[in-house]
Amino acid sequence: QKEVEQDPGPLSVPEGAIVSLNCTYSNSAFQYFMWYRQYSRKGPELLMYTYSSGNKEDGRFTAQVDKSSKYISLFIRDSQPSDSATYLCATLQGAQKLVFGQGTRLTINP
Amino acid sequence: EPEVTQTPSHQVTQMGQEVILRCVPISNHLYFYWYRQILGQKVEFLVSFYNNEISEKSEIFDDQFSVERPDGSNFTLKIRSTKLEDSAMYFCASGPRLSGANVLTFGAGSRLTVL
């Protein structure tokens, strides 16, 4: 069973739409969950991280973790063309190792 | 804003050749990492490094790979005898501490093409 699963997309939405990006994970021991954004020809950039279950909000971005269903989500409100990128979910395995999902390629159309 | 710098941005090499990828982590960071991403696949962990030694490595990181911090600022990944399947984007990352939310900063990556 793969540790972190993410629909690779691509996902294309109009500007201003609410975007929902999702991942599932297999190991109930995972406690830390991250969302990274990766622009073309760049490295992953941390957007947000959450611990255990619950929501975390940062501006237009909301991260949500449901440990009972092993489901993590990232919501983007009022999406902008500059949000167009690949979004990677990740969990922390042990103290140091990030385990990434496949990444979802998102395009926001003006 | 501090950043992780990687060189070269792209290297083309022949199979069997040695390659060294270089990274300058953020200056006050203590934990250093290499990840790689084969085209179309996930970003995957290779190795973590702390206090001048490897603290964790993946199954990918076999005897062909080595890391070192030769001068207190650079952090290098050496592949001794490259194989076709080593073609990938290699990302260096650094973090300030070891904790449940060790916030890593990634470099822009070094693309390695093995012919």
mmCIF file of C-alpha atoms in Angstrom:
data_model
loop_
_atom_site.group_PDB
_atom_site.id
_atom_site.type_symbol
_atom_site.label_atom_id
_atom_site.label_comp_id
_atom_site.label_asym_id
_atom_site.label_seq_id
_atom_site.Cartn_x
_atom_site.Cartn_y
_atom_site.Cartn_z
ATOM 1 C CA GLN A 1 0.000 0.000 0.000
ATOM 2 C CA LYS A 2 1.440 3.333 -1.056
ATOM 3 C CA GLU A 3 2.140 5.665 1.836
ATOM 4 C CA VAL A 4 0.759 8.888 0.382
ATOM 5 C CA GLU A 5 -1.606 9.002 -2.573
ATOM 6 C CA GLN A 6 -2.507 12.123 -4.501
ATOM 7 C CA ASP A 7 -4.428 12.585 -7.722
ATOM 8 C CA PRO A 8 -1.896 14.019 -10.195
ATOM 9 C CA GLY A 9 -4.567 15.940 -12.115
ATOM 10 C CA PRO A 10 -4.154 18.103 -14.066
ATOM 11 C CA LEU A 11 -6.770 20.357 -12.520
ATOM 12 C CA SER A 12 -7.907 23.493 -14.330
ATOM 13 C CA VAL A 13 -10.288 26.048 -12.789
ATOM 14 C CA PRO A 14 -11.327 29.637 -13.530
ATOM 15 C CA GLU A 15 -9.883 32.537 -11.583
ATOM 16 C CA GLY A 16 -11.766 33.181 -8.361
ATOM 17 C CA ALA A 17 -12.883 29.583 -7.905
ATOM 18 C CA ILE A 18 -12.385 27.606 -4.715
ATOM 19 C CA VAL A 19 -9.849 24.849 -5.264
ATOM 20 C CA SER A 20 -9.816 21.624 -3.286
ATOM 21 C CA LEU A 21 -6.707 19.435 -3.346
ATOM 22 C CA ASN A 22 -6.665 16.113 -1.546
ATOM 23 C CA CYS A 23 -4.420 13.290 -0.407
ATOM 24 C CA THR A 24 -4.819 10.061 1.467
ATOM 25 C CA TYR A 25 -2.208 8.339 3.554
ATOM 26 C CA SER A 26 -1.858 4.824 4.866
ATOM 27 C CA ASN A 27 0.004 4.989 8.172
ATOM 28 C CA SER A 28 -2.071 6.117 11.137
ATOM 29 C CA ALA A 29 1.152 6.923 13.011
ATOM 30 C CA PHE A 30 1.799 9.950 10.814
ATOM 31 C CA GLN A 31 1.289 13.137 12.815
ATOM 32 C CA TYR A 32 2.678 15.993 10.704
ATOM 33 C CA PHE A 33 1.245 16.911 7.354
ATOM 34 C CA MET A 34 2.605 19.454 4.919
ATOM 35 C CA TRP A 35 1.585 21.122 1.708
ATOM 36 C CA TYR A 36 4.302 22.259 -0.667
ATOM 37 C CA ARG A 37 3.935 24.341 -3.809
ATOM 38 C CA GLN A 38 6.314 23.775 -6.710
ATOM 39 C CA TYR A 39 6.580 26.146 -9.614
ATOM 40 C CA SER A 40 8.118 24.966 -12.854
ATOM 41 C CA ARG A 41 11.906 24.558 -12.608
ATOM 42 C CA LYS A 42 11.862 25.361 -8.882
ATOM 43 C CA GLY A 43 12.145 23.350 -5.697
ATOM 44 C CA PRO A 44 9.199 22.628 -3.412
ATOM 45 C CA GLU A 45 8.231 25.559 -1.193
ATOM 46 C CA LEU A 46 6.442 24.948 2.104
ATOM 47 C CA LEU A 47 2.964 26.455 2.167
ATOM 48 C CA MET A 48 1.554 25.098 5.407
ATOM 49 C CA TYR A 49 1.879 22.311 7.885
ATOM 50 C CA THR A 50 -0.567 20.877 10.405
ATOM 51 C CA TYR A 51 -0.215 18.585 13.354
ATOM 52 C CA SER A 52 -2.693 15.783 13.954
ATOM 53 C CA SER A 53 -6.306 16.515 13.058
ATOM 54 C CA GLY A 54 -7.944 19.858 12.503
ATOM 55 C CA ASN A 55 -7.789 22.939 10.344
ATOM 56 C CA LYS A 56 -5.188 25.593 9.815
ATOM 57 C CA GLU A 57 -5.781 28.783 7.897
ATOM 58 C CA ASP A 58 -3.290 31.164 6.314
ATOM 59 C CA GLY A 59 -4.790 33.869 4.174
ATOM 60 C CA ARG A 60 -6.547 32.252 1.214
ATOM 61 C CA PHE A 61 -5.212 28.817 2.105
ATOM 62 C CA THR A 62 -6.759 26.310 4.520
ATOM 63 C CA ALA A 63 -5.217 22.943 5.363
ATOM 64 C CA GLN A 64 -7.400 20.251 6.842
ATOM 65 C CA VAL A 65 -6.513 16.871 8.323
ATOM 66 C CA ASP A 66 -8.986 14.110 9.131
ATOM 67 C CA LYS A 67 -7.039 11.384 10.880
ATOM 68 C CA SER A 68 -10.066 9.131 11.217
ATOM 69 C CA SER A 69 -10.237 8.771 7.441
ATOM 70 C CA LYS A 70 -6.531 9.430 6.798
ATOM 71 C CA TYR A 71 -7.437 12.281 4.505
ATOM 72 C CA ILE A 72 -5.673 15.631 4.076
ATOM 73 C CA SER A 73 -6.919 18.585 2.099
ATOM 74 C CA LEU A 74 -5.809 21.989 0.941
ATOM 75 C CA PHE A 75 -8.387 24.603 0.012
ATOM 76 C CA ILE A 76 -7.532 27.720 -1.940
ATOM 77 C CA ARG A 77 -10.111 30.501 -1.891
ATOM 78 C CA ASP A 78 -10.342 33.235 -4.520
ATOM 79 C CA SER A 79 -7.803 31.424 -6.667
ATOM 80 C CA GLN A 80 -5.412 33.554 -8.724
ATOM 81 C CA PRO A 81 -3.416 32.780 -11.886
ATOM 82 C CA SER A 82 -0.278 33.050 -9.721
ATOM 83 C CA ASP A 83 -1.526 30.011 -7.790
ATOM 84 C CA SER A 84 -0.898 27.902 -10.897
ATOM 85 C CA ALA A 85 1.712 25.341 -9.813
ATOM 86 C CA THR A 86 2.100 21.754 -8.713
ATOM 87 C CA TYR A 87 0.908 21.150 -5.148
ATOM 88 C CA LEU A 88 2.543 18.379 -3.164
ATOM 89 C CA CYS A 89 1.204 16.888 0.027
ATOM 90 C CA ALA A 90 3.703 15.288 2.371
ATOM 91 C CA THR A 91 3.858 13.579 5.718
ATOM 92 C CA LEU A 92 6.724 13.238 8.140
ATOM 93 C CA GLN A 93 7.923 9.673 8.643
ATOM 94 C CA GLY A 94 9.965 9.466 11.794
ATOM 95 C CA ALA A 95 11.854 12.609 12.700
ATOM 96 C CA GLN A 96 13.422 13.530 9.392
ATOM 97 C CA LYS A 97 12.003 11.905 6.310
ATOM 98 C CA LEU A 98 9.322 13.586 4.233
ATOM 99 C CA VAL A 99 7.120 11.253 2.225
ATOM 100 C CA PHE A 100 5.507 13.041 -0.693
ATOM 101 C CA GLY A 101 2.442 12.458 -2.776
ATOM 102 C CA GLN A 102 2.577 12.498 -6.544
ATOM 103 C CA GLY A 103 1.687 16.198 -6.759
ATOM 104 C CA THR A 104 -1.350 17.778 -8.415
ATOM 105 C CA ARG A 105 -0.762 20.161 -11.299
ATOM 106 C CA LEU A 106 -3.129 23.117 -10.923
ATOM 107 C CA THR A 107 -3.882 25.772 -13.527
ATOM 108 C CA ILE A 108 -5.951 28.864 -12.728
ATOM 109 C CA ASN A 109 -7.360 30.364 -15.911
ATOM 110 C CA PRO A 110 -7.805 34.176 -16.042
ATOM 111 C CA GLU B 1 14.950 35.850 2.181
ATOM 112 C CA PRO B 2 17.599 33.160 2.772
ATOM 113 C CA GLU B 3 17.743 30.451 0.170
ATOM 114 C CA VAL B 4 19.391 27.140 -0.597
ATOM 115 C CA THR B 5 21.636 27.394 -3.644
ATOM 116 C CA GLN B 6 22.404 24.417 -5.881
ATOM 117 C CA THR B 7 24.945 24.001 -8.660
ATOM 118 C CA PRO B 8 24.995 23.025 -11.434
ATOM 119 C CA SER B 9 21.438 23.637 -12.553
ATOM 120 C CA HIS B 10 21.851 20.998 -15.246
ATOM 121 C CA GLN B 11 24.550 18.396 -15.806
ATOM 122 C CA VAL B 12 24.823 15.921 -18.628
ATOM 123 C CA THR B 13 27.160 12.996 -18.110
ATOM 124 C CA GLN B 14 28.032 9.660 -19.618
ATOM 125 C CA MET B 15 27.066 6.443 -17.887
ATOM 126 C CA GLY B 16 29.790 5.311 -15.519
ATOM 127 C CA GLN B 17 31.138 8.794 -14.862
ATOM 128 C CA GLU B 18 31.341 10.380 -11.425
ATOM 129 C CA VAL B 19 29.142 13.356 -10.676
ATOM 130 C CA ILE B 20 29.244 15.820 -7.799
ATOM 131 C CA LEU B 21 26.218 17.985 -7.083
ATOM 132 C CA ARG B 22 26.774 20.954 -4.833
ATOM 133 C CA CYS B 23 24.553 22.789 -2.402
ATOM 134 C CA VAL B 24 24.967 25.790 -0.129
ATOM 135 C CA PRO B 25 22.394 25.434 2.661
ATOM 136 C CA ILE B 26 21.017 28.318 4.691
ATOM 137 C CA SER B 27 23.804 29.453 6.989
ATOM 138 C CA ASN B 28 22.274 28.818 10.412
ATOM 139 C CA HIS B 29 20.655 25.515 9.483
ATOM 140 C CA LEU B 30 21.937 22.321 11.040
ATOM 141 C CA TYR B 31 20.142 19.559 9.139
ATOM 142 C CA PHE B 32 20.784 18.813 5.513
ATOM 143 C CA TYR B 33 19.011 16.576 3.037
ATOM 144 C CA TRP B 34 19.039 15.302 -0.505
ATOM 145 C CA TYR B 35 15.848 14.345 -2.297
ATOM 146 C CA ARG B 36 15.372 13.384 -5.904
ATOM 147 C CA GLN B 37 12.543 13.428 -8.394
ATOM 148 C CA ILE B 38 12.601 11.220 -11.454
ATOM 149 C CA LEU B 39 10.554 12.775 -14.248
ATOM 150 C CA GLY B 40 6.862 12.146 -13.667
ATOM 151 C CA GLN B 41 7.416 10.507 -10.296
ATOM 152 C CA LYS B 42 7.251 11.534 -6.649
ATOM 153 C CA VAL B 43 9.869 13.520 -4.803
ATOM 154 C CA GLU B 44 11.699 10.867 -2.773
ATOM 155 C CA PHE B 45 14.037 11.024 0.180
ATOM 156 C CA LEU B 46 17.662 10.023 -0.290
ATOM 157 C CA VAL B 47 19.600 10.994 2.814
ATOM 158 C CA SER B 48 19.714 13.241 5.859
ATOM 159 C CA PHE B 49 22.905 14.617 7.389
ATOM 160 C CA TYR B 50 23.595 16.158 10.766
ATOM 161 C CA ASN B 51 26.721 16.888 12.764
ATOM 162 C CA ASN B 52 28.947 15.703 9.913
ATOM 163 C CA GLU B 53 27.402 12.297 9.577
ATOM 164 C CA ILE B 54 24.517 10.567 7.863
ATOM 165 C CA SER B 55 21.558 10.297 10.220
ATOM 166 C CA GLU B 56 19.201 8.448 7.916
ATOM 167 C CA LYS B 57 19.287 7.098 4.376
ATOM 168 C CA SER B 58 16.857 5.420 2.035
ATOM 169 C CA GLU B 59 17.237 2.153 0.140
ATOM 170 C CA ILE B 60 18.072 4.209 -2.955
ATOM 171 C CA PHE B 61 21.167 5.611 -1.262
ATOM 172 C CA ASP B 62 23.496 2.697 -1.923
ATOM 173 C CA ASP B 63 27.288 2.508 -2.042
ATOM 174 C CA GLN B 64 27.344 4.526 -5.251
ATOM 175 C CA PHE B 65 26.175 7.585 -3.356
ATOM 176 C CA SER B 66 28.019 9.640 -0.769
ATOM 177 C CA VAL B 67 27.554 12.983 0.924
ATOM 178 C CA GLU B 68 29.900 15.298 2.700
ATOM 179 C CA ARG B 69 30.184 18.794 4.063
ATOM 180 C CA PRO B 70 33.779 19.538 3.117
ATOM 181 C CA ASP B 71 34.171 23.108 4.335
ATOM 182 C CA GLY B 72 31.351 24.000 6.700
ATOM 183 C CA SER B 73 29.277 25.733 4.047
ATOM 184 C CA ASN B 74 28.933 23.414 1.049
ATOM 185 C CA PHE B 75 27.014 20.142 1.144
ATOM 186 C CA THR B 76 27.724 17.747 -1.703
ATOM 187 C CA LEU B 77 26.182 14.629 -3.192
ATOM 188 C CA LYS B 78 28.554 12.376 -5.127
ATOM 189 C CA ILE B 79 27.445 9.611 -7.428
ATOM 190 C CA ARG B 80 30.464 7.437 -8.110
ATOM 191 C CA SER B 81 29.479 5.623 -11.272
ATOM 192 C CA THR B 82 26.315 6.996 -12.779
ATOM 193 C CA LYS B 83 23.629 4.786 -14.267
ATOM 194 C CA LEU B 84 20.883 5.690 -16.706
ATOM 195 C CA GLU B 85 18.318 5.406 -13.901
ATOM 196 C CA ASP B 86 20.131 8.109 -11.911
ATOM 197 C CA SER B 87 18.731 10.673 -14.345
ATOM 198 C CA ALA B 88 16.536 12.885 -12.176
ATOM 199 C CA MET B 89 16.176 16.275 -10.537
ATOM 200 C CA TYR B 90 18.143 16.314 -7.290
ATOM 201 C CA PHE B 91 16.987 18.684 -4.575
ATOM 202 C CA CYS B 92 19.042 19.783 -1.615
ATOM 203 C CA ALA B 93 17.181 20.962 1.490
ATOM 204 C CA SER B 94 18.151 22.319 4.873
ATOM 205 C CA GLY B 95 16.327 22.785 8.158
ATOM 206 C CA PRO B 96 17.035 24.673 11.371
ATOM 207 C CA ARG B 97 16.163 21.987 13.880
ATOM 208 C CA LEU B 98 15.013 18.462 14.359
ATOM 209 C CA SER B 99 11.411 18.461 15.427
ATOM 210 C CA GLY B 100 8.081 17.194 14.333
ATOM 211 C CA ALA B 101 7.724 20.171 12.055
ATOM 212 C CA ASN B 102 11.232 20.615 10.804
ATOM 213 C CA VAL B 103 10.548 23.254 8.210
ATOM 214 C CA LEU B 104 12.725 22.470 5.248
ATOM 215 C CA THR B 105 13.847 24.943 2.630
ATOM 216 C CA PHE B 106 14.517 23.350 -0.735
ATOM 217 C CA GLY B 107 16.860 24.515 -3.435
ATOM 218 C CA ALA B 108 15.819 24.881 -7.068
ATOM 219 C CA GLY B 109 17.380 21.549 -7.942
ATOM 220 C CA SER B 110 20.117 20.121 -10.141
ATOM 221 C CA ARG B 111 18.925 18.249 -13.183
ATOM 222 C CA LEU B 112 21.135 15.249 -13.939
ATOM 223 C CA THR B 113 20.948 13.591 -17.326
ATOM 224 C CA VAL B 114 22.879 10.354 -17.750
ATOM 225 C CA LEU B 115 23.450 9.237 -21.342
#
